[in-house]
Amino acid sequence: MRRGTDGTGLRRSAAGLVALILAVAAMVIGNGSARAAQAQPAGRASAATVDLSRWMGDMHGYLDNQPLNRIAMPGSHDSGSWSIPADPGLCTSGWSYNVASLDPRLAASISRSQSGSLTDQLNEGARYLDLRLCFEGGQWRTFHGAPMGGPFFDDASGEAASVKRWIDEHPSEVVIISVSAAAPAGADATEPLIRLRNLFGSRVATRTELSPTSTYGDFLKAGKNVVLVDSSAAVDQPWAWHADSISDRGSYPAGDPSWWEILKAFFSGSPPQQIYDQTLSLNKAALARDPGADAGRFFVLSSIVQPDLQIPQLFLIRLLSPFFPASVRDNYLMYLANGLNPQLVTKLRTEWRAPELAGHMNIVAIDDLGHRPQGDLQRAVIDINTLPGRTV
């Protein structure tokens, strides 16, 4: 009897000891978790996991005291070109109309630089939109060079209203929209910018009250989360920010190749890596350059492809179209961009994180912004904001 009682007592003692150990362990783990939670202050979400549709608001702790022109943010190049069809209509006042009219399908293939709508691009982290509009056939349409996409202000299918809804629903996200207009003689080139200003209303920032060097917090306190840049220099109003408020600091891979260069590229195959190397070299030089007078402007790092020397290769691809997938034949610029973008990710995560380069990072303009695994390119840009020395 005694033996049984002693055994029961021992079991109870052991059970009590185990319960005590578990309780203590829970307290330790709980306190550790609390400390871990406290280690990540509010408004300092991780760039690796942040919701790209609201990354500015979720990371405000890094951004509140940062000038807007020193916040590293993804942008989309030729943002409205996503809707250019394979056989497009052409903007007669577009700068490349004469060339594009020789082969509109080829022109479309090197004009479409995005695959998602404007709201898709905003949801994928873009806070800079390069919006180009052409007045053709009595309405404003998106375009690039000459090939045109969809109508922009149309009530049924236009994107202007959907962008307005996005802006209203995301008051913590400051979006810079650079607007350029192409219109025939006699058309009102000021119309698209004025319509956008009326659409966004009080959310539009004025350059007399705010500037590129105003902080993210300043914009939010003022209730302004749209900057309209008049790239065509058509409107003289305080809400129309001057075209010279933006600089690419020499990073745009502009080129006007001679026929000899084009022929040489045709016979050599002009390996795309040469084009990628040009972009990456210009990008690095722009990041390393002291901004000087550009310190008070937005800085758009043009991390994009210059396809001019690739036109002969695209022409050959179109002649041999049965042997090439549509992703190459009909979307050649994005095909090239998708070779460049992984290399941009690598640079942003390694070499360009150096203080002398990362310190100058602002807008990074990207082709085919949305087609990266888990938004790794956008996240690599956003993560620059978390580096030591960039936060106040």
PDB file of C-alpha atoms in Angstrom, residues 36-316:
ATOM      1  CA  ALA A  36      11.888  39.873 -31.427  1.00  0.00           C
ATOM      2  CA  ALA A  37       8.678  41.758 -32.196  1.00  0.00           C
ATOM      3  CA  GLN A  38      10.059  44.853 -30.493  1.00  0.00           C
ATOM      4  CA  ALA A  39      13.239  44.527 -32.555  1.00  0.00           C
ATOM      5  CA  GLN A  40      11.217  45.308 -35.716  1.00  0.00           C
ATOM      6  CA  PRO A  41       9.799  48.798 -35.060  1.00  0.00           C
ATOM      7  CA  ALA A  42       6.462  49.798 -36.519  1.00  0.00           C
ATOM      8  CA  GLY A  43       6.752  51.098 -40.047  1.00  0.00           C
ATOM      9  CA  ARG A  44       9.927  49.175 -40.809  1.00  0.00           C
ATOM     10  CA  ALA A  45       8.596  46.142 -42.641  1.00  0.00           C
ATOM     11  CA  SER A  46      11.036  43.855 -44.433  1.00  0.00           C
ATOM     12  CA  ALA A  47      11.487  44.552 -48.131  1.00  0.00           C
ATOM     13  CA  ALA A  48      11.561  40.793 -48.695  1.00  0.00           C
ATOM     14  CA  THR A  49       8.018  40.255 -47.441  1.00  0.00           C
ATOM     15  CA  VAL A  50       6.280  43.646 -47.644  1.00  0.00           C
ATOM     16  CA  ASP A  51       3.044  43.965 -49.638  1.00  0.00           C
ATOM     17  CA  LEU A  52       4.243  45.699 -52.821  1.00  0.00           C
ATOM     18  CA  SER A  53       0.900  47.470 -53.267  1.00  0.00           C
ATOM     19  CA  ARG A  54       1.484  49.455 -50.053  1.00  0.00           C
ATOM     20  CA  TRP A  55       5.193  49.219 -49.415  1.00  0.00           C
ATOM     21  CA  MET A  56       5.683  52.933 -48.692  1.00  0.00           C
ATOM     22  CA  GLY A  57       3.089  52.940 -45.924  1.00  0.00           C
ATOM     23  CA  ASP A  58       4.374  49.683 -44.438  1.00  0.00           C
ATOM     24  CA  MET A  59       7.971  50.972 -44.476  1.00  0.00           C
ATOM     25  CA  HIS A  60       7.226  54.548 -43.398  1.00  0.00           C
ATOM     26  CA  GLY A  61       9.666  54.265 -40.516  1.00  0.00           C
ATOM     27  CA  TYR A  62      12.471  54.213 -43.071  1.00  0.00           C
ATOM     28  CA  LEU A  63      10.930  56.908 -45.259  1.00  0.00           C
ATOM     29  CA  ASP A  64       9.217  59.560 -43.100  1.00  0.00           C
ATOM     30  CA  ASN A  65      12.229  61.871 -42.875  1.00  0.00           C
ATOM     31  CA  GLN A  66      13.722  60.970 -46.241  1.00  0.00           C
ATOM     32  CA  PRO A  67      13.544  63.444 -49.162  1.00  0.00           C
ATOM     33  CA  LEU A  68      11.334  61.995 -51.881  1.00  0.00           C
ATOM     34  CA  ASN A  69      14.194  62.235 -54.359  1.00  0.00           C
ATOM     35  CA  ARG A  70      16.356  60.032 -52.128  1.00  0.00           C
ATOM     36  CA  ILE A  71      13.838  57.231 -51.658  1.00  0.00           C
ATOM     37  CA  ALA A  72      14.737  54.158 -53.716  1.00  0.00           C
ATOM     38  CA  MET A  73      11.579  53.275 -55.620  1.00  0.00           C
ATOM     39  CA  PRO A  74      10.750  51.106 -58.637  1.00  0.00           C
ATOM     40  CA  GLY A  75       9.367  52.814 -61.719  1.00  0.00           C
ATOM     41  CA  SER A  76       8.056  51.571 -65.049  1.00  0.00           C
ATOM     42  CA  HIS A  77       9.422  52.713 -68.394  1.00  0.00           C
ATOM     43  CA  ASP A  78       6.820  53.490 -71.093  1.00  0.00           C
ATOM     44  CA  SER A  79       4.171  52.432 -68.620  1.00  0.00           C
ATOM     45  CA  GLY A  80       1.179  52.585 -70.974  1.00  0.00           C
ATOM     46  CA  SER A  81       2.765  50.487 -73.723  1.00  0.00           C
ATOM     47  CA  TRP A  82       1.418  47.230 -72.258  1.00  0.00           C
ATOM     48  CA  SER A  83      -1.785  47.558 -74.332  1.00  0.00           C
ATOM     49  CA  ILE A  84      -0.093  47.931 -77.736  1.00  0.00           C
ATOM     50  CA  PRO A  85      -1.476  45.072 -79.885  1.00  0.00           C
ATOM     51  CA  ALA A  86       0.588  42.952 -82.261  1.00  0.00           C
ATOM     52  CA  ASP A  87      -0.807  44.849 -85.263  1.00  0.00           C
ATOM     53  CA  PRO A  88      -1.192  48.389 -83.911  1.00  0.00           C
ATOM     54  CA  GLY A  89      -2.585  51.665 -85.096  1.00  0.00           C
ATOM     55  CA  LEU A  90       0.068  54.360 -85.349  1.00  0.00           C
ATOM     56  CA  CYS A  91       0.333  57.809 -83.830  1.00  0.00           C
ATOM     57  CA  THR A  92       0.898  60.109 -86.821  1.00  0.00           C
ATOM     58  CA  SER A  93       2.538  62.710 -84.555  1.00  0.00           C
ATOM     59  CA  GLY A  94       4.771  60.116 -82.876  1.00  0.00           C
ATOM     60  CA  TRP A  95       8.500  60.608 -83.268  1.00  0.00           C
ATOM     61  CA  SER A  96       9.020  57.239 -85.047  1.00  0.00           C
ATOM     62  CA  TYR A  97       5.905  57.272 -87.262  1.00  0.00           C
ATOM     63  CA  ASN A  98       7.772  57.254 -90.605  1.00  0.00           C
ATOM     64  CA  VAL A  99       9.893  54.249 -89.639  1.00  0.00           C
ATOM     65  CA  ALA A 100       7.083  52.398 -87.857  1.00  0.00           C
ATOM     66  CA  SER A 101       4.775  52.743 -90.863  1.00  0.00           C
ATOM     67  CA  LEU A 102       7.156  50.517 -92.876  1.00  0.00           C
ATOM     68  CA  ASP A 103       6.396  47.563 -90.580  1.00  0.00           C
ATOM     69  CA  PRO A 104       3.917  48.285 -87.738  1.00  0.00           C
ATOM     70  CA  ARG A 105       4.160  44.741 -86.364  1.00  0.00           C
ATOM     71  CA  LEU A 106       7.939  44.967 -86.035  1.00  0.00           C
ATOM     72  CA  ALA A 107       7.580  48.418 -84.467  1.00  0.00           C
ATOM     73  CA  ALA A 108       5.081  47.029 -81.943  1.00  0.00           C
ATOM     74  CA  SER A 109       7.487  44.281 -80.950  1.00  0.00           C
ATOM     75  CA  ILE A 110      10.118  46.797 -79.862  1.00  0.00           C
ATOM     76  CA  SER A 111       7.610  49.302 -78.434  1.00  0.00           C
ATOM     77  CA  ARG A 112       5.761  47.164 -75.895  1.00  0.00           C
ATOM     78  CA  SER A 113       7.836  47.414 -72.717  1.00  0.00           C
ATOM     79  CA  GLN A 114       5.304  46.379 -70.047  1.00  0.00           C
ATOM     80  CA  SER A 115       3.024  43.354 -69.719  1.00  0.00           C
ATOM     81  CA  GLY A 116       0.660  44.547 -66.972  1.00  0.00           C
ATOM     82  CA  SER A 117      -1.811  47.427 -66.743  1.00  0.00           C
ATOM     83  CA  LEU A 118      -1.004  50.656 -64.921  1.00  0.00           C
ATOM     84  CA  THR A 119      -2.800  49.475 -61.778  1.00  0.00           C
ATOM     85  CA  ASP A 120      -0.944  46.144 -62.053  1.00  0.00           C
ATOM     86  CA  GLN A 121       2.307  48.091 -62.126  1.00  0.00           C
ATOM     87  CA  LEU A 122       1.273  50.156 -59.089  1.00  0.00           C
ATOM     88  CA  ASN A 123       0.294  46.992 -57.217  1.00  0.00           C
ATOM     89  CA  GLU A 124       3.679  45.526 -58.122  1.00  0.00           C
ATOM     90  CA  GLY A 125       5.505  48.420 -56.468  1.00  0.00           C
ATOM     91  CA  ALA A 126       5.955  51.069 -59.177  1.00  0.00           C
ATOM     92  CA  ARG A 127       5.811  54.595 -57.753  1.00  0.00           C
ATOM     93  CA  TYR A 128       6.894  56.298 -60.972  1.00  0.00           C
ATOM     94  CA  LEU A 129       4.868  56.023 -64.171  1.00  0.00           C
ATOM     95  CA  ASP A 130       6.258  57.110 -67.541  1.00  0.00           C
ATOM     96  CA  LEU A 131       2.958  57.947 -69.268  1.00  0.00           C
ATOM     97  CA  ARG A 132       3.006  58.828 -72.973  1.00  0.00           C
ATOM     98  CA  LEU A 133      -0.231  59.866 -74.672  1.00  0.00           C
ATOM     99  CA  CYS A 134      -1.055  60.525 -78.319  1.00  0.00           C
ATOM    100  CA  PHE A 135      -4.074  62.388 -79.706  1.00  0.00           C
ATOM    101  CA  GLU A 136      -5.290  60.373 -82.671  1.00  0.00           C
ATOM    102  CA  GLY A 137      -8.756  59.861 -84.119  1.00  0.00           C
ATOM    103  CA  GLY A 138     -10.334  62.305 -81.691  1.00  0.00           C
ATOM    104  CA  GLN A 139      -9.092  60.642 -78.490  1.00  0.00           C
ATOM    105  CA  TRP A 140      -6.020  60.267 -76.304  1.00  0.00           C
ATOM    106  CA  ARG A 141      -4.353  56.869 -76.451  1.00  0.00           C
ATOM    107  CA  THR A 142      -1.227  55.442 -74.846  1.00  0.00           C
ATOM    108  CA  PHE A 143       1.682  54.982 -77.262  1.00  0.00           C
ATOM    109  CA  HIS A 144       5.409  54.402 -77.565  1.00  0.00           C
ATOM    110  CA  GLY A 145       7.285  55.897 -80.495  1.00  0.00           C
ATOM    111  CA  ALA A 146       4.330  55.464 -82.843  1.00  0.00           C
ATOM    112  CA  PRO A 147       2.489  52.174 -82.071  1.00  0.00           C
ATOM    113  CA  MET A 148      -0.600  52.923 -80.003  1.00  0.00           C
ATOM    114  CA  GLY A 149      -2.353  51.088 -77.199  1.00  0.00           C
ATOM    115  CA  GLY A 150      -5.791  51.627 -75.731  1.00  0.00           C
ATOM    116  CA  PRO A 151      -7.798  54.810 -75.161  1.00  0.00           C
ATOM    117  CA  PHE A 152      -6.818  56.422 -71.874  1.00  0.00           C
ATOM    118  CA  PHE A 153      -9.758  58.573 -70.790  1.00  0.00           C
ATOM    119  CA  ASP A 154     -12.530  56.407 -72.235  1.00  0.00           C
ATOM    120  CA  ASP A 155     -15.271  55.837 -69.623  1.00  0.00           C
ATOM    121  CA  ALA A 156     -15.729  52.179 -70.518  1.00  0.00           C
ATOM    122  CA  SER A 157     -12.190  50.908 -71.033  1.00  0.00           C
ATOM    123  CA  GLY A 158      -9.838  53.800 -70.235  1.00  0.00           C
ATOM    124  CA  GLU A 159      -7.233  53.468 -67.514  1.00  0.00           C
ATOM    125  CA  ALA A 160      -7.412  56.984 -66.116  1.00  0.00           C
ATOM    126  CA  ALA A 161     -10.383  56.182 -63.864  1.00  0.00           C
ATOM    127  CA  SER A 162      -8.793  52.985 -62.514  1.00  0.00           C
ATOM    128  CA  VAL A 163      -5.561  54.830 -61.675  1.00  0.00           C
ATOM    129  CA  LYS A 164      -7.640  57.461 -59.868  1.00  0.00           C
ATOM    130  CA  ARG A 165      -9.349  54.769 -57.777  1.00  0.00           C
ATOM    131  CA  TRP A 166      -5.969  53.260 -56.923  1.00  0.00           C
ATOM    132  CA  ILE A 167      -4.596  56.633 -55.829  1.00  0.00           C
ATOM    133  CA  ASP A 168      -7.653  57.229 -53.616  1.00  0.00           C
ATOM    134  CA  GLU A 169      -7.366  53.773 -52.037  1.00  0.00           C
ATOM    135  CA  HIS A 170      -3.626  54.125 -51.292  1.00  0.00           C
ATOM    136  CA  PRO A 171      -3.130  57.520 -49.589  1.00  0.00           C
ATOM    137  CA  SER A 172       0.228  56.422 -48.117  1.00  0.00           C
ATOM    138  CA  GLU A 173       1.744  55.736 -51.558  1.00  0.00           C
ATOM    139  CA  VAL A 174       3.253  58.772 -53.325  1.00  0.00           C
ATOM    140  CA  VAL A 175       3.161  58.320 -57.105  1.00  0.00           C
ATOM    141  CA  ILE A 176       5.139  60.427 -59.586  1.00  0.00           C
ATOM    142  CA  ILE A 177       3.534  60.497 -63.038  1.00  0.00           C
ATOM    143  CA  SER A 178       5.581  61.908 -65.899  1.00  0.00           C
ATOM    144  CA  VAL A 179       3.185  62.879 -68.700  1.00  0.00           C
ATOM    145  CA  SER A 180       4.274  63.557 -72.270  1.00  0.00           C
ATOM    146  CA  ALA A 181       1.809  64.318 -75.053  1.00  0.00           C
ATOM    147  CA  ALA A 182       2.079  63.974 -78.821  1.00  0.00           C
ATOM    148  CA  ALA A 183      -0.559  65.800 -80.841  1.00  0.00           C
ATOM    149  CA  PRO A 184      -0.971  67.109 -84.401  1.00  0.00           C
ATOM    150  CA  ALA A 185      -0.919  70.820 -85.112  1.00  0.00           C
ATOM    151  CA  GLY A 186      -4.025  72.521 -83.795  1.00  0.00           C
ATOM    152  CA  ALA A 187      -4.748  69.932 -81.076  1.00  0.00           C
ATOM    153  CA  ASP A 188      -4.615  70.964 -77.425  1.00  0.00           C
ATOM    154  CA  ALA A 189      -1.495  69.307 -75.969  1.00  0.00           C
ATOM    155  CA  THR A 190      -2.375  70.594 -72.496  1.00  0.00           C
ATOM    156  CA  GLU A 191      -5.600  68.575 -72.311  1.00  0.00           C
ATOM    157  CA  PRO A 192      -4.318  65.264 -70.876  1.00  0.00           C
ATOM    158  CA  LEU A 193      -2.418  66.895 -68.024  1.00  0.00           C
ATOM    159  CA  ILE A 194      -5.342  69.159 -67.135  1.00  0.00           C
ATOM    160  CA  ARG A 195      -7.747  66.203 -67.202  1.00  0.00           C
ATOM    161  CA  LEU A 196      -5.472  64.225 -64.895  1.00  0.00           C
ATOM    162  CA  ARG A 197      -5.192  67.133 -62.492  1.00  0.00           C
ATOM    163  CA  ASN A 198      -8.976  67.487 -62.397  1.00  0.00           C
ATOM    164  CA  LEU A 199      -9.322  63.724 -61.921  1.00  0.00           C
ATOM    165  CA  PHE A 200      -6.932  63.508 -58.958  1.00  0.00           C
ATOM    166  CA  GLY A 201      -8.111  66.801 -57.462  1.00  0.00           C
ATOM    167  CA  SER A 202      -6.698  67.807 -54.087  1.00  0.00           C
ATOM    168  CA  ARG A 203      -4.257  64.877 -54.033  1.00  0.00           C
ATOM    169  CA  VAL A 204      -2.020  66.614 -56.606  1.00  0.00           C
ATOM    170  CA  ALA A 205       1.065  68.261 -55.089  1.00  0.00           C
ATOM    171  CA  THR A 206       2.068  71.766 -56.128  1.00  0.00           C
ATOM    172  CA  ARG A 207       5.695  72.667 -56.780  1.00  0.00           C
ATOM    173  CA  THR A 208       5.218  75.982 -54.956  1.00  0.00           C
ATOM    174  CA  GLU A 209       4.557  74.151 -51.661  1.00  0.00           C
ATOM    175  CA  LEU A 210       6.546  70.943 -52.080  1.00  0.00           C
ATOM    176  CA  SER A 211       9.641  69.955 -54.019  1.00  0.00           C
ATOM    177  CA  PRO A 212      11.636  66.824 -54.903  1.00  0.00           C
ATOM    178  CA  THR A 213      13.642  67.386 -51.711  1.00  0.00           C
ATOM    179  CA  SER A 214      10.534  67.558 -49.504  1.00  0.00           C
ATOM    180  CA  THR A 215      10.281  64.481 -47.309  1.00  0.00           C
ATOM    181  CA  TYR A 216       7.866  61.618 -47.750  1.00  0.00           C
ATOM    182  CA  GLY A 217       6.360  62.683 -44.424  1.00  0.00           C
ATOM    183  CA  ASP A 218       5.854  66.234 -45.757  1.00  0.00           C
ATOM    184  CA  PHE A 219       3.830  64.912 -48.692  1.00  0.00           C
ATOM    185  CA  LEU A 220       1.637  62.773 -46.446  1.00  0.00           C
ATOM    186  CA  LYS A 221       1.053  65.567 -43.931  1.00  0.00           C
ATOM    187  CA  ALA A 222      -0.104  67.787 -46.790  1.00  0.00           C
ATOM    188  CA  GLY A 223      -2.430  65.044 -48.074  1.00  0.00           C
ATOM    189  CA  LYS A 224      -0.624  65.000 -51.427  1.00  0.00           C
ATOM    190  CA  ASN A 225       0.279  61.664 -52.986  1.00  0.00           C
ATOM    191  CA  VAL A 226       0.436  62.537 -56.708  1.00  0.00           C
ATOM    192  CA  VAL A 227       3.173  64.474 -58.497  1.00  0.00           C
ATOM    193  CA  LEU A 228       2.269  65.391 -62.086  1.00  0.00           C
ATOM    194  CA  VAL A 229       5.348  66.146 -64.179  1.00  0.00           C
ATOM    195  CA  ASP A 230       4.699  68.012 -67.429  1.00  0.00           C
ATOM    196  CA  SER A 231       7.333  66.417 -69.677  1.00  0.00           C
ATOM    197  CA  SER A 232       5.962  68.217 -72.726  1.00  0.00           C
ATOM    198  CA  ALA A 233       6.309  71.660 -71.086  1.00  0.00           C
ATOM    199  CA  ALA A 234       2.764  72.479 -72.157  1.00  0.00           C
ATOM    200  CA  VAL A 235       1.182  73.751 -68.922  1.00  0.00           C
ATOM    201  CA  ASP A 236       2.283  76.671 -66.761  1.00  0.00           C
ATOM    202  CA  GLN A 237       0.505  75.934 -63.484  1.00  0.00           C
ATOM    203  CA  PRO A 238       1.875  75.305 -59.959  1.00  0.00           C
ATOM    204  CA  TRP A 239       0.489  71.738 -60.007  1.00  0.00           C
ATOM    205  CA  ALA A 240       2.330  70.957 -63.246  1.00  0.00           C
ATOM    206  CA  TRP A 241       5.891  70.184 -62.196  1.00  0.00           C
ATOM    207  CA  HIS A 242       8.495  71.273 -64.719  1.00  0.00           C
ATOM    208  CA  ALA A 243      10.163  68.721 -66.954  1.00  0.00           C
ATOM    209  CA  ASP A 244      13.559  69.699 -65.553  1.00  0.00           C
ATOM    210  CA  SER A 245      12.495  68.474 -62.102  1.00  0.00           C
ATOM    211  CA  ILE A 246      13.674  65.058 -63.375  1.00  0.00           C
ATOM    212  CA  SER A 247      17.139  64.024 -64.548  1.00  0.00           C
ATOM    213  CA  ASP A 248      18.505  60.683 -65.742  1.00  0.00           C
ATOM    214  CA  ARG A 249      22.089  61.843 -65.013  1.00  0.00           C
ATOM    215  CA  GLY A 250      23.291  60.256 -68.248  1.00  0.00           C
ATOM    216  CA  SER A 251      21.916  56.791 -67.483  1.00  0.00           C
ATOM    217  CA  TYR A 252      19.566  56.607 -70.486  1.00  0.00           C
ATOM    218  CA  PRO A 253      21.110  54.305 -73.124  1.00  0.00           C
ATOM    219  CA  ALA A 254      20.186  56.616 -75.996  1.00  0.00           C
ATOM    220  CA  GLY A 255      21.581  55.839 -79.381  1.00  0.00           C
ATOM    221  CA  ASP A 256      21.218  56.764 -83.032  1.00  0.00           C
ATOM    222  CA  PRO A 257      23.296  54.106 -84.752  1.00  0.00           C
ATOM    223  CA  SER A 258      24.669  54.637 -88.239  1.00  0.00           C
ATOM    224  CA  TRP A 259      23.770  52.239 -91.044  1.00  0.00           C
ATOM    225  CA  TRP A 260      27.290  50.869 -90.802  1.00  0.00           C
ATOM    226  CA  GLU A 261      26.718  50.021 -87.142  1.00  0.00           C
ATOM    227  CA  ILE A 262      23.382  48.402 -87.968  1.00  0.00           C
ATOM    228  CA  LEU A 263      24.931  46.302 -90.759  1.00  0.00           C
ATOM    229  CA  LYS A 264      27.833  45.337 -88.535  1.00  0.00           C
ATOM    230  CA  ALA A 265      25.370  44.309 -85.825  1.00  0.00           C
ATOM    231  CA  PHE A 266      23.431  42.216 -88.342  1.00  0.00           C
ATOM    232  CA  PHE A 267      26.460  40.187 -89.414  1.00  0.00           C
ATOM    233  CA  SER A 268      27.928  39.892 -85.929  1.00  0.00           C
ATOM    234  CA  GLY A 269      24.651  38.936 -84.290  1.00  0.00           C
ATOM    235  CA  SER A 270      25.052  41.864 -81.877  1.00  0.00           C
ATOM    236  CA  PRO A 271      24.985  39.728 -78.727  1.00  0.00           C
ATOM    237  CA  PRO A 272      22.425  41.116 -76.256  1.00  0.00           C
ATOM    238  CA  GLN A 273      25.065  41.032 -73.505  1.00  0.00           C
ATOM    239  CA  GLN A 274      26.773  43.964 -75.220  1.00  0.00           C
ATOM    240  CA  ILE A 275      23.521  45.904 -74.848  1.00  0.00           C
ATOM    241  CA  TYR A 276      23.145  44.814 -71.225  1.00  0.00           C
ATOM    242  CA  ASP A 277      26.725  45.826 -70.467  1.00  0.00           C
ATOM    243  CA  GLN A 278      26.083  49.283 -71.921  1.00  0.00           C
ATOM    244  CA  THR A 279      23.037  49.768 -69.686  1.00  0.00           C
ATOM    245  CA  LEU A 280      24.770  48.496 -66.558  1.00  0.00           C
ATOM    246  CA  SER A 281      27.860  50.611 -67.234  1.00  0.00           C
ATOM    247  CA  LEU A 282      25.805  53.786 -67.723  1.00  0.00           C
ATOM    248  CA  ASN A 283      23.789  52.979 -64.594  1.00  0.00           C
ATOM    249  CA  LYS A 284      26.876  52.534 -62.451  1.00  0.00           C
ATOM    250  CA  ALA A 285      28.453  55.744 -63.754  1.00  0.00           C
ATOM    251  CA  ALA A 286      25.244  57.692 -63.038  1.00  0.00           C
ATOM    252  CA  LEU A 287      25.038  56.316 -59.495  1.00  0.00           C
ATOM    253  CA  ALA A 288      28.694  57.134 -58.840  1.00  0.00           C
ATOM    254  CA  ARG A 289      28.435  60.667 -60.241  1.00  0.00           C
ATOM    255  CA  ASP A 290      28.130  63.573 -57.828  1.00  0.00           C
ATOM    256  CA  PRO A 291      24.656  64.964 -58.572  1.00  0.00           C
ATOM    257  CA  GLY A 292      25.741  68.603 -58.460  1.00  0.00           C
ATOM    258  CA  ALA A 293      22.841  70.745 -59.708  1.00  0.00           C
ATOM    259  CA  ASP A 294      20.737  67.574 -60.015  1.00  0.00           C
ATOM    260  CA  ALA A 295      20.682  67.152 -56.236  1.00  0.00           C
ATOM    261  CA  GLY A 296      17.392  69.059 -56.115  1.00  0.00           C
ATOM    262  CA  ARG A 297      15.714  66.953 -58.818  1.00  0.00           C
ATOM    263  CA  PHE A 298      14.202  63.507 -59.057  1.00  0.00           C
ATOM    264  CA  PHE A 299      16.733  61.020 -60.409  1.00  0.00           C
ATOM    265  CA  VAL A 300      15.477  58.356 -62.828  1.00  0.00           C
ATOM    266  CA  LEU A 301      18.029  55.587 -63.258  1.00  0.00           C
ATOM    267  CA  SER A 302      17.116  54.236 -66.693  1.00  0.00           C
ATOM    268  CA  SER A 303      17.760  50.520 -66.232  1.00  0.00           C
ATOM    269  CA  ILE A 304      16.342  49.709 -69.647  1.00  0.00           C
ATOM    270  CA  VAL A 305      17.360  48.149 -72.939  1.00  0.00           C
ATOM    271  CA  GLN A 306      18.392  50.107 -76.033  1.00  0.00           C
ATOM    272  CA  PRO A 307      17.082  47.917 -78.874  1.00  0.00           C
ATOM    273  CA  ASP A 308      18.208  49.944 -81.912  1.00  0.00           C
ATOM    274  CA  LEU A 309      21.088  47.660 -82.906  1.00  0.00           C
ATOM    275  CA  GLN A 310      18.820  44.637 -82.478  1.00  0.00           C
ATOM    276  CA  ILE A 311      16.350  45.709 -85.198  1.00  0.00           C
ATOM    277  CA  PRO A 312      18.100  43.651 -87.946  1.00  0.00           C
ATOM    278  CA  GLN A 313      17.966  40.555 -85.723  1.00  0.00           C
ATOM    279  CA  LEU A 314      14.266  41.142 -85.060  1.00  0.00           C
ATOM    280  CA  PHE A 315      13.625  41.527 -88.806  1.00  0.00           C
ATOM    281  CA  LEU A 316      15.316  38.177 -89.421  1.00  0.00           C
TER     282      LEU A 316
END
